[in-house]
Coordinates of C-alpha atoms in Angstrom, one line a residue:
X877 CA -123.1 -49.2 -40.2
X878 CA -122.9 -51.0 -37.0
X879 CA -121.6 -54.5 -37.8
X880 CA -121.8 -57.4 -35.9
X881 CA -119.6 -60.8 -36.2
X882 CA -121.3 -63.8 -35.0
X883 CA -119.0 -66.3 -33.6
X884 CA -120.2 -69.5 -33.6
X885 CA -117.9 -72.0 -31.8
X886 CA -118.0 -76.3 -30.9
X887 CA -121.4 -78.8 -31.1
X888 CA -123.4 -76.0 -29.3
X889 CA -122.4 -72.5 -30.2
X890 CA -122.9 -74.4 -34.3
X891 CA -126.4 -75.6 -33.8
X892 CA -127.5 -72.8 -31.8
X893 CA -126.2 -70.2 -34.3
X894 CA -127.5 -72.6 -37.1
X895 CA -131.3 -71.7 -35.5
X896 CA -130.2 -67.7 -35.0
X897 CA -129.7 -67.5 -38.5
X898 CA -132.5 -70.0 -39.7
X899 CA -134.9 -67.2 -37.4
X900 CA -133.0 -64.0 -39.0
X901 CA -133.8 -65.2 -42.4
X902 CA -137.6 -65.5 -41.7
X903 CA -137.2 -62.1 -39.9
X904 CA -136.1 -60.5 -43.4
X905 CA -137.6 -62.3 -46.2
X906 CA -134.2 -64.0 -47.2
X907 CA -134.3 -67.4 -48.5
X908 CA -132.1 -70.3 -47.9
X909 CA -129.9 -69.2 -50.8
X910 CA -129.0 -65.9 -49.6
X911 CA -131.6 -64.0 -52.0
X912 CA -134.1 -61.6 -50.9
X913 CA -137.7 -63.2 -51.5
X914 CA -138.8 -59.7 -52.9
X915 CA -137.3 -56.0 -53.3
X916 CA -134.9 -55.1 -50.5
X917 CA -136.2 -53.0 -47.9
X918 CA -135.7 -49.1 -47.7
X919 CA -134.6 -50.0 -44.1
X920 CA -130.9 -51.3 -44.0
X921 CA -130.3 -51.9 -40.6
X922 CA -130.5 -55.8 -41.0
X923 CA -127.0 -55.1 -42.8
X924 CA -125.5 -55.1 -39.5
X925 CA -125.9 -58.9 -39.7
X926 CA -125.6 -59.2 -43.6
X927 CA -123.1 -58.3 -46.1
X928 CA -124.5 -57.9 -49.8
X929 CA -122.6 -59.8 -52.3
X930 CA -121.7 -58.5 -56.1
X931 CA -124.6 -60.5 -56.9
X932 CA -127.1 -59.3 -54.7
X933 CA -127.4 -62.5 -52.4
X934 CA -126.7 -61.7 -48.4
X935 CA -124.4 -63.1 -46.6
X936 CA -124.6 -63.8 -42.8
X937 CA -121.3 -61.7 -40.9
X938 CA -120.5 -64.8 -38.8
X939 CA -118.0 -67.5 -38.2
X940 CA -118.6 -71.6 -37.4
X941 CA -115.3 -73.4 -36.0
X942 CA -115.3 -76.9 -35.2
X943 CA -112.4 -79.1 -33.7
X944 CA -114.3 -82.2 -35.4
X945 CA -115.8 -82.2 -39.0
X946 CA -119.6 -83.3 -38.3
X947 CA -121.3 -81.0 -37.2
X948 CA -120.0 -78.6 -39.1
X949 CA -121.0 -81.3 -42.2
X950 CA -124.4 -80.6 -41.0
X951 CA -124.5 -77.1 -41.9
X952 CA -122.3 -77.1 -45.4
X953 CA -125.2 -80.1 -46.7
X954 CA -128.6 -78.4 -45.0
X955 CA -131.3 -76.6 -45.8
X956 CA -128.9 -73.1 -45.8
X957 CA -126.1 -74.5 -47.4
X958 CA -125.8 -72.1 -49.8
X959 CA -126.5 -68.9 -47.7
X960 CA -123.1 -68.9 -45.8
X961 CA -119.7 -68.3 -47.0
X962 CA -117.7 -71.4 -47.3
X963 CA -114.9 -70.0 -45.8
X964 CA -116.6 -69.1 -42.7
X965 CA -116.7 -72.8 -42.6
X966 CA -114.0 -74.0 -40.5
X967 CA -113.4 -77.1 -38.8
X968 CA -110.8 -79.8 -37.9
X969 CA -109.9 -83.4 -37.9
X970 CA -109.6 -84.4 -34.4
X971 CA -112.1 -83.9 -31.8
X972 CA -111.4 -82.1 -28.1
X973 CA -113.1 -85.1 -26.5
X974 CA -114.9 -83.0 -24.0
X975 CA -111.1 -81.9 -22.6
X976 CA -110.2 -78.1 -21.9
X977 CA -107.0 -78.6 -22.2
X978 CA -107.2 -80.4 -25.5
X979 CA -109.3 -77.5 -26.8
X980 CA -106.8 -74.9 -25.1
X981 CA -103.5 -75.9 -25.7
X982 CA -103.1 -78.8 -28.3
X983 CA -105.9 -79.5 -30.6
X984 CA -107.0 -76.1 -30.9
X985 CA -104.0 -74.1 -31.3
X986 CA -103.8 -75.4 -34.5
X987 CA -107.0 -74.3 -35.4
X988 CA -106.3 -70.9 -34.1
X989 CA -104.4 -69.1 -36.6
X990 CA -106.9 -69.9 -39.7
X991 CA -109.6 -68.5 -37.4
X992 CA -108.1 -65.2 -36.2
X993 CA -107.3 -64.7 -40.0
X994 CA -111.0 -65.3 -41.6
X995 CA -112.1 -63.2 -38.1
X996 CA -109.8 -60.1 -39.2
X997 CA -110.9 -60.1 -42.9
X998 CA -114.9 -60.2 -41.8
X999 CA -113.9 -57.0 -40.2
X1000 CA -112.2 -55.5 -42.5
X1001 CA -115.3 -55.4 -44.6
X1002 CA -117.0 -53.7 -42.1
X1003 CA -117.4 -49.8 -41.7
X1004 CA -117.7 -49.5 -38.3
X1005 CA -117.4 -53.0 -36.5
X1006 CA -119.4 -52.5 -32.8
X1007 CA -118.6 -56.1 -31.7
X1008 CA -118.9 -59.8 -31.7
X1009 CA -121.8 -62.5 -30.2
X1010 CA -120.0 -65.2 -29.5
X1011 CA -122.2 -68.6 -28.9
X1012 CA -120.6 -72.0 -27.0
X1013 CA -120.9 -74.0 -24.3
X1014 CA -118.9 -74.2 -20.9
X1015 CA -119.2 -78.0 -20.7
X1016 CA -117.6 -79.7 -23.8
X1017 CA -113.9 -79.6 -25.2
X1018 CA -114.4 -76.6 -27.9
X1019 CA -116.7 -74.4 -26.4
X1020 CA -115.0 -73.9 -23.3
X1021 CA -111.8 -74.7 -24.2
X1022 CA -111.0 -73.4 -27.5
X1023 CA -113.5 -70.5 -26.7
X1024 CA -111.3 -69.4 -23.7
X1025 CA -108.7 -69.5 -26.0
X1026 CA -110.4 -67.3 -28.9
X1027 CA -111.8 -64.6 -26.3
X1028 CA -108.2 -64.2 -25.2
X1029 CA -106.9 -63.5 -28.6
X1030 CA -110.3 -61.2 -29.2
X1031 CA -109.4 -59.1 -25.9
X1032 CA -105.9 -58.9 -26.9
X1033 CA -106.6 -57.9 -31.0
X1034 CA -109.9 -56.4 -30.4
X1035 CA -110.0 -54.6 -27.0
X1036 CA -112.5 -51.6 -27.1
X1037 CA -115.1 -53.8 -29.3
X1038 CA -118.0 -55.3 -27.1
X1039 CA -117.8 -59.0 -26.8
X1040 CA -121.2 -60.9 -25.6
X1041 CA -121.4 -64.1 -25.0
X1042 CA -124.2 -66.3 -25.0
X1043 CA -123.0 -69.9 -22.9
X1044 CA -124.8 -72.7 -22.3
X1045 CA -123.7 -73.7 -18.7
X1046 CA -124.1 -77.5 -17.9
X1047 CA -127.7 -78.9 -16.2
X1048 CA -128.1 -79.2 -12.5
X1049 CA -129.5 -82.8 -13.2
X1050 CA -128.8 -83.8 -16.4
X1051 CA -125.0 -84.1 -17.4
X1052 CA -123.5 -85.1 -20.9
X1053 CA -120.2 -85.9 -19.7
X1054 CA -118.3 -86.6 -16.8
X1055 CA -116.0 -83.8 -16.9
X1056 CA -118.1 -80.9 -16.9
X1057 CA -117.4 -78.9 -13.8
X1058 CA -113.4 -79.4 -14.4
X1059 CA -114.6 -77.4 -18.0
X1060 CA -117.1 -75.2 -16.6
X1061 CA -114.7 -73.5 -14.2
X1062 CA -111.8 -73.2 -16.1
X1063 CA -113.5 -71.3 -18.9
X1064 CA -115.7 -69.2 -16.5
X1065 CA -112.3 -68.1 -15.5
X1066 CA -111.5 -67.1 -19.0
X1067 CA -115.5 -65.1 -19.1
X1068 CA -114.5 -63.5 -16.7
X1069 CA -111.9 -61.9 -17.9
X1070 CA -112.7 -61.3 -21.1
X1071 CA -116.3 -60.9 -22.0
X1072 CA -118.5 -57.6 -21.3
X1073 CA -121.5 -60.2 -20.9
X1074 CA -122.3 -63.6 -20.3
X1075 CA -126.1 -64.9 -20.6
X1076 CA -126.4 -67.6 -18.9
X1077 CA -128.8 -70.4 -20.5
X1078 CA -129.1 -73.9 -19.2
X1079 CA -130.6 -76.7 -21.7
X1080 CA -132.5 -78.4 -18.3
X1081 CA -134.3 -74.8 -18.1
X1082 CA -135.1 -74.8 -21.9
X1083 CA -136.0 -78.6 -21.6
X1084 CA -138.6 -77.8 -19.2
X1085 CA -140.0 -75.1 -21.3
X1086 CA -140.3 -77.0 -24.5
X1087 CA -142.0 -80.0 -23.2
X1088 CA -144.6 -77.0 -21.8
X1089 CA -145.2 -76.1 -25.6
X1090 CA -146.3 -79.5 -26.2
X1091 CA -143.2 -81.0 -27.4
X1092 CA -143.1 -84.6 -26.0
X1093 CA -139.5 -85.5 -26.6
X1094 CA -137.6 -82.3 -27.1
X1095 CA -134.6 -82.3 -29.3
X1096 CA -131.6 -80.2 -29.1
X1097 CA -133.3 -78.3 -32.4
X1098 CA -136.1 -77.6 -30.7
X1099 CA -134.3 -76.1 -27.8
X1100 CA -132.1 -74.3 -30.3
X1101 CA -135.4 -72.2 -31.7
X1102 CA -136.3 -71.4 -27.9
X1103 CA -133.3 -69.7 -27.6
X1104 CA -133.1 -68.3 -30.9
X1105 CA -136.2 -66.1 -30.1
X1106 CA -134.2 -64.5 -27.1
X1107 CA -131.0 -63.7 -29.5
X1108 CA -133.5 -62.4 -31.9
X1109 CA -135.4 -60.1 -29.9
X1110 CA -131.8 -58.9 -28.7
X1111 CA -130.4 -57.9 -31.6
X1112 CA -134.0 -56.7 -33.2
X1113 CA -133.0 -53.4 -32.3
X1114 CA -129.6 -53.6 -34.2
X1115 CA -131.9 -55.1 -37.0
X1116 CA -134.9 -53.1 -37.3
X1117 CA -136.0 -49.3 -36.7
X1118 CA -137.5 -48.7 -33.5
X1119 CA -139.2 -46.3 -31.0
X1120 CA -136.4 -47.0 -28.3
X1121 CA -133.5 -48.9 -29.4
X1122 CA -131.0 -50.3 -27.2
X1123 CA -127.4 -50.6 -28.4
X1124 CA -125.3 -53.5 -27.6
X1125 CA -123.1 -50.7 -26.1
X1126 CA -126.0 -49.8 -23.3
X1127 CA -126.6 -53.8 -22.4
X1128 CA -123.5 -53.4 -20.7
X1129 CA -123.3 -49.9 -19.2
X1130 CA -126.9 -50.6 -18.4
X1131 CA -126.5 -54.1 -16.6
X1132 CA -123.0 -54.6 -15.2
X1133 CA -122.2 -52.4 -11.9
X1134 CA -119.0 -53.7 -11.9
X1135 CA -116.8 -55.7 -14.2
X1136 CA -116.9 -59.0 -12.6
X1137 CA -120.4 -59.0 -12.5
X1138 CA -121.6 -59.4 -15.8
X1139 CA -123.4 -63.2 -15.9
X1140 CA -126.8 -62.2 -16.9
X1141 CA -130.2 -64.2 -16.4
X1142 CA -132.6 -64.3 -19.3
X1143 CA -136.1 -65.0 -19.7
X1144 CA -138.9 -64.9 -22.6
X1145 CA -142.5 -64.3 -22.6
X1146 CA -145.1 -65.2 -23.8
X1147 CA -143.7 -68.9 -24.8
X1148 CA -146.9 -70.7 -25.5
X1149 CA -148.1 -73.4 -28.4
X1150 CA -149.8 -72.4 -31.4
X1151 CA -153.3 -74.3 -30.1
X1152 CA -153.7 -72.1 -27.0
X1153 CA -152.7 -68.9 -28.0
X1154 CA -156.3 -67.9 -28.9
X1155 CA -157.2 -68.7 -25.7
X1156 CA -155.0 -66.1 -24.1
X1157 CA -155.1 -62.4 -23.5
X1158 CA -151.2 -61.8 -23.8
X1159 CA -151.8 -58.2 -22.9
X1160 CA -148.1 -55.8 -22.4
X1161 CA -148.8 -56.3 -18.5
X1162 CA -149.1 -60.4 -18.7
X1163 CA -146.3 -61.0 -20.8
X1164 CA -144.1 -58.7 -18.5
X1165 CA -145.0 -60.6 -15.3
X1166 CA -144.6 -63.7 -17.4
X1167 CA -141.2 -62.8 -17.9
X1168 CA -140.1 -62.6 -14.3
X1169 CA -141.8 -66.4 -13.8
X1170 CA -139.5 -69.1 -12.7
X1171 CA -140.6 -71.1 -15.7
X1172 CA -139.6 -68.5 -18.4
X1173 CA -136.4 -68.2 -17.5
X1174 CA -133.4 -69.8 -19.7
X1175 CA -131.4 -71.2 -16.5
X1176 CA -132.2 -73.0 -13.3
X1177 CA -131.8 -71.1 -10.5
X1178 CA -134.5 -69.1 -7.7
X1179 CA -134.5 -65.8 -8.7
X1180 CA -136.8 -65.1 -5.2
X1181 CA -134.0 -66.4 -3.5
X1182 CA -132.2 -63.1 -4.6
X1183 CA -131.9 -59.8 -5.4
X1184 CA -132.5 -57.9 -8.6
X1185 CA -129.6 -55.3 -9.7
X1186 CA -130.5 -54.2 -13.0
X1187 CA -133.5 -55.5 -15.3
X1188 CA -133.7 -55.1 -19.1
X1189 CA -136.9 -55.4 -20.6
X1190 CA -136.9 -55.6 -24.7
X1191 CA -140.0 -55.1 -26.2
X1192 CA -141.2 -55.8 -29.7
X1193 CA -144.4 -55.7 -32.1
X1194 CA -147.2 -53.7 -31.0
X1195 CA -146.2 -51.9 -27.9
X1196 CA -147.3 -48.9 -26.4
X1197 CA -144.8 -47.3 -24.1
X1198 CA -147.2 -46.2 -21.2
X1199 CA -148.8 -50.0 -21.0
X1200 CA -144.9 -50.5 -20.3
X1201 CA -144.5 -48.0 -18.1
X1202 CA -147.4 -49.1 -15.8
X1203 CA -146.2 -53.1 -16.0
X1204 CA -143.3 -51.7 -14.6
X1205 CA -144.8 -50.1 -11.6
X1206 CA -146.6 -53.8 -11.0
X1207 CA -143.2 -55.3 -11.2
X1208 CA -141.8 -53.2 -8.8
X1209 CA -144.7 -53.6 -6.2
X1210 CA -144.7 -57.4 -6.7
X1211 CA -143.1 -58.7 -3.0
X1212 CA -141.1 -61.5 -4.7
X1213 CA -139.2 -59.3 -7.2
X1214 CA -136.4 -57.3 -4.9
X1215 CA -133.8 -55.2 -5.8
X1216 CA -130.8 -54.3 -4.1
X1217 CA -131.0 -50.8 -2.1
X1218 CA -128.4 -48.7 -3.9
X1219 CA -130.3 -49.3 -7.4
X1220 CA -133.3 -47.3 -7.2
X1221 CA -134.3 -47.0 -11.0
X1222 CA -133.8 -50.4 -11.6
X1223 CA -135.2 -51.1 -15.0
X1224 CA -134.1 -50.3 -18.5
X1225 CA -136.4 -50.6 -21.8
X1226 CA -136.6 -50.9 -25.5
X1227 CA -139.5 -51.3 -28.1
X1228 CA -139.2 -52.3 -31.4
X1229 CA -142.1 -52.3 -33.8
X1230 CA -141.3 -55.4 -35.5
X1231 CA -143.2 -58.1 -34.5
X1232 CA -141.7 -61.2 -33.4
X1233 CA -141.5 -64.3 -36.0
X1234 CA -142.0 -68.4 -35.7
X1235 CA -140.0 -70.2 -38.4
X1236 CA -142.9 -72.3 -40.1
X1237 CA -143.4 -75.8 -38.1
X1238 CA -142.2 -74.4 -34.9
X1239 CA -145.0 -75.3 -32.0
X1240 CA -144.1 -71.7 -30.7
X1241 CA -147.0 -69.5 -31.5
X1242 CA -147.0 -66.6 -33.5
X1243 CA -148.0 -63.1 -31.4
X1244 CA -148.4 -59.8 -32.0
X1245 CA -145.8 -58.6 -29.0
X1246 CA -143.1 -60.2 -27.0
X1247 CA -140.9 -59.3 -24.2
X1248 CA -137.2 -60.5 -23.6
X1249 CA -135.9 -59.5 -20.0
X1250 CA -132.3 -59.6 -19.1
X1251 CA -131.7 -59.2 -15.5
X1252 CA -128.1 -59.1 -13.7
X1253 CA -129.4 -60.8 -10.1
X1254 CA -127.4 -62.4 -7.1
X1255 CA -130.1 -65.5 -7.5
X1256 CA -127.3 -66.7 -10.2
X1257 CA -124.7 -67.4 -7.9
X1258 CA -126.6 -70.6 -7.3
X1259 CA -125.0 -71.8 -11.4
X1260 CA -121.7 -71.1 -9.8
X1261 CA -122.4 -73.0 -6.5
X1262 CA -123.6 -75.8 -8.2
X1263 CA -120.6 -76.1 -10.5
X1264 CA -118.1 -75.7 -8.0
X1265 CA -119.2 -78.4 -5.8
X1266 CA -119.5 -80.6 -8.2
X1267 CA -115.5 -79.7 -9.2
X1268 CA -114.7 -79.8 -5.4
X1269 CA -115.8 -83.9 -5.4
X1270 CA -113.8 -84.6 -8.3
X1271 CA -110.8 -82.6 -7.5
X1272 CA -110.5 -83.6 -4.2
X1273 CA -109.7 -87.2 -5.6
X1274 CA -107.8 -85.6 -8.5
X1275 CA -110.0 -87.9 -10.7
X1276 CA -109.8 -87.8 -14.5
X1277 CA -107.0 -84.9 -13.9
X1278 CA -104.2 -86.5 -15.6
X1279 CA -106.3 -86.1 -18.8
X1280 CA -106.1 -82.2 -18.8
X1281 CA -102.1 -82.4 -17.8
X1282 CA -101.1 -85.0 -20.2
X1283 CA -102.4 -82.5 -22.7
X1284 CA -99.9 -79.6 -21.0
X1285 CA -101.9 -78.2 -18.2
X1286 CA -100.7 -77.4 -14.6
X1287 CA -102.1 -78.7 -11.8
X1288 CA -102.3 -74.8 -10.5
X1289 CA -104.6 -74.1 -13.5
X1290 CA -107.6 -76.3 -11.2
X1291 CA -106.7 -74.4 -8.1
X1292 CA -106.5 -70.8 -9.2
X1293 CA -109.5 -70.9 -11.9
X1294 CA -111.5 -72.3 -8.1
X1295 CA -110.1 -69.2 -6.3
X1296 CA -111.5 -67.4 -8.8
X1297 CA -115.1 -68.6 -8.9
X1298 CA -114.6 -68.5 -4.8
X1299 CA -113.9 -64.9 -5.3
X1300 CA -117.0 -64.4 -7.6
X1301 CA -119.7 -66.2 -5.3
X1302 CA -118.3 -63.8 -2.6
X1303 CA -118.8 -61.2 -4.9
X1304 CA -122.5 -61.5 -5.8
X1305 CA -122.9 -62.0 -2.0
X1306 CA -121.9 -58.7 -0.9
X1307 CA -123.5 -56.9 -3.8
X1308 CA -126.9 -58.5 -2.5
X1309 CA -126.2 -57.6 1.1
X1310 CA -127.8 -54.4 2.4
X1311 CA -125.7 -50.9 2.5
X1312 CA -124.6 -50.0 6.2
X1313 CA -123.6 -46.5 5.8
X1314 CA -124.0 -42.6 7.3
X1315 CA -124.4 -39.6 5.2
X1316 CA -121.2 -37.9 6.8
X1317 CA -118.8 -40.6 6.0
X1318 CA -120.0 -41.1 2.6
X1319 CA -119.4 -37.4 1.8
X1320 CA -116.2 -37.3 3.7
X1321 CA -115.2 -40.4 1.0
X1322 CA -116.1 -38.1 -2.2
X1323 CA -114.0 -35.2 -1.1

């Protein structure tokens, strides 16, 4: 088996993995109790999720930690109370009032130790462990504090398993706290370093696309189920049989070119309400142009404005791979979709028969196929760029940084996590810039 742990971690990473599993239960025919609705399939693979119980109920492989008790609250008296583990339960007393440093070095480290412990005995249950999906936000006190912290001790106890890390980076418009950028950067800093890959999703993107679906005051639930349906049809393959399966080894081999650059765009298609679905075609080669739309992707930012260096296209429910392979020559002929010039292929794919599922009352409509794309492009330097002038303002008046060294901090900490997110906007701009080179001093390089 190829287990997964699912790390769910602060207000965010809990309610967004609260959706994830809300979705895989529909996926599978498990109820909110943990029991399989009827006889448990001759395929296994959702067991890479799952662990069965003595008594036959299924119980998710995942973790929720909380500095502060209510949300978590949420979860141990809802609707799927009963399905997870009440151990994988954890959370605190005091909250990390929207303070890195709080998360990192005080409140947190307390809450450390009892997580690394539950962490090491889901994996000991597993047979052969491939990695962990780790869900938070970069804007708030756990999430980007207490996750930097966690994905330090993961690189440190778990160093050859994948780590992927699905962050919610803050708005370009809407903020919920004042603080933000001073988080953002110090735990991009941490990503860095030790994740494989970071999708980037931004609530203001999701926003927009939920009030498209006919939702006319969005909550952060709604949101949640958007993105759920992009986790989903991620992991389908590690979930279900399938023609062509991608691993959550090959997102990485496939996507990052080179270890820094591993922040990854995402986008869904089709996303479109239940009334108008019968109105639409939703062919292989509409819902893959769909994809590459600005308003299907899960984060603000112009991907014209950039350049494409690796594109993963996941396919599911009734897909035929030569309709897939003749979207793709569309795509590539399609003037506002460029790729860099020393990526010629470009594109990577993966069908999965199963067709995608709406949990019942979603306004998401329910399709026969569905396409998740994953594309590593330079257009994402424009999250960075945004945070980082926002942390310039504030830092330049020191404001609000006595918070973050009363808590133990340095100073230094602000300057050298800036550096670094200098160094990676420089990065993504000489990947995108053209290749100046002559065939005889490449091949006096190689030998």
């Amino acid at each position: 088996m190829r287990e997964i742990i699912s790390l769910h971690i602060g207000q965010a990473g809990v309610q967004t993995g609260s959706a994830c599993w809300e979705l895989y239960c529909a996926e599978h025919g498990i109820k909110a109790d943990g029991t399989m609705g009827q006889d448990p399939p001759a395929d296994t693979s959702f067991q890479t999720f799952f662990s069965e119980a003595g008594s036959g109920k299924y119980v998710p492989r995942s973790l929720f930690v909380d500095l502060e008790p209510s949300v978590i609250d949420g979860v141990r008296t809802g609707e799927y109370s009963k399905l997870f583990h009440p151990d994988t339960l954890i959370s605190g007393t005091e909250d990390a009032a929207n303070n890195y440093a709080r998360g990192h070095y005080t409140v947190g480290k307390d809450l450390l130790d009892t997580t690394l412990n539950k962490i090491r005995k889901i994996s000991d249950q597993c047979d052969g462990l491939q990695g962990f999906l780790i869900f938070h936000s970069v804007g708030g006190g756990t999430g980007s504090g207490f996750g930097s912290l966690l994905l330090e001790r993961l690189s440190a106890d778990y160093g050859k398993k994948s780590k992927l890390d699905f962050c919610i980076y803050p708005s370009p418009e809407v903020s919920t706290s004042i603080v933000e950028p001073y988080n953002a950067v110090l735990a991009t800093h941490a990503l860095l370093e030790h994740t494989d890959c970071a999708f980037v999703l931004d609530n203001e993107a999701i926003y927009g696309i939920a009030k498209r679906l006919g939702y006319k005051r969005p909550s952060y639930n709604n949101l949640n189920r958007i993105t759920a349906q992009v986790i989903s049809s991620l992991t389908s393959s590690l979930r279900f049989d399938g023609q062509l399966n991608v691993d959550i080894n090959e997102f990485q081999t496939n996507l990052v070119p080179y270890p820094r650059i591993h922040f990854l765009l995402c986008s869904y298609a089709p996303l479109i309400s239940s009334d108008k679905a019968f109105l639409e075609k939703m062919s292989v080669n509409e819902i893959t142009q769909a994809s590459f739309e600005k308003e299907n992707m899960m984060s603000v930012c112009d991907t014209t404005q950039g350049k494409y260096m690796a594109c993963c296209l996941m396919y599911r429910g009734n897909i035929i791979s030569k309709d897939v392979t003749d979207s793709l020559v569309a795509i590539k002929n399609k003037a506002d979709v460029k790729f860099v010039d020393w990526s010629p292929a470009g594109f990577k794919c993966g069908i999965n028969k199963q067709k995608p599922t709406v949990v019942p009352g979603d306004m998401l409509a329910q399709t026969n196929r569905s396409v998740t794309m994953l594309a590593n492009t330079t257009a994402i330097a424009e999250v960075f760029e945004r945070i980082d002038t926002k942390f310039d303002r504030l830092f330049m008046k020191r404001a609000f940084v006595h918070w973050y060294v009363g808590e133990g901090m340095e100073e230094g900490e602000f300057i050298e996590a800036r550096e670094d997110l200098a160094a990676l906007e420089k990065d993504y701009e000489e990947v995108g810039s053209d290749t100046v080179y002559d065939d005889e001093e490449v091949y006096e390089e190689d030998y």
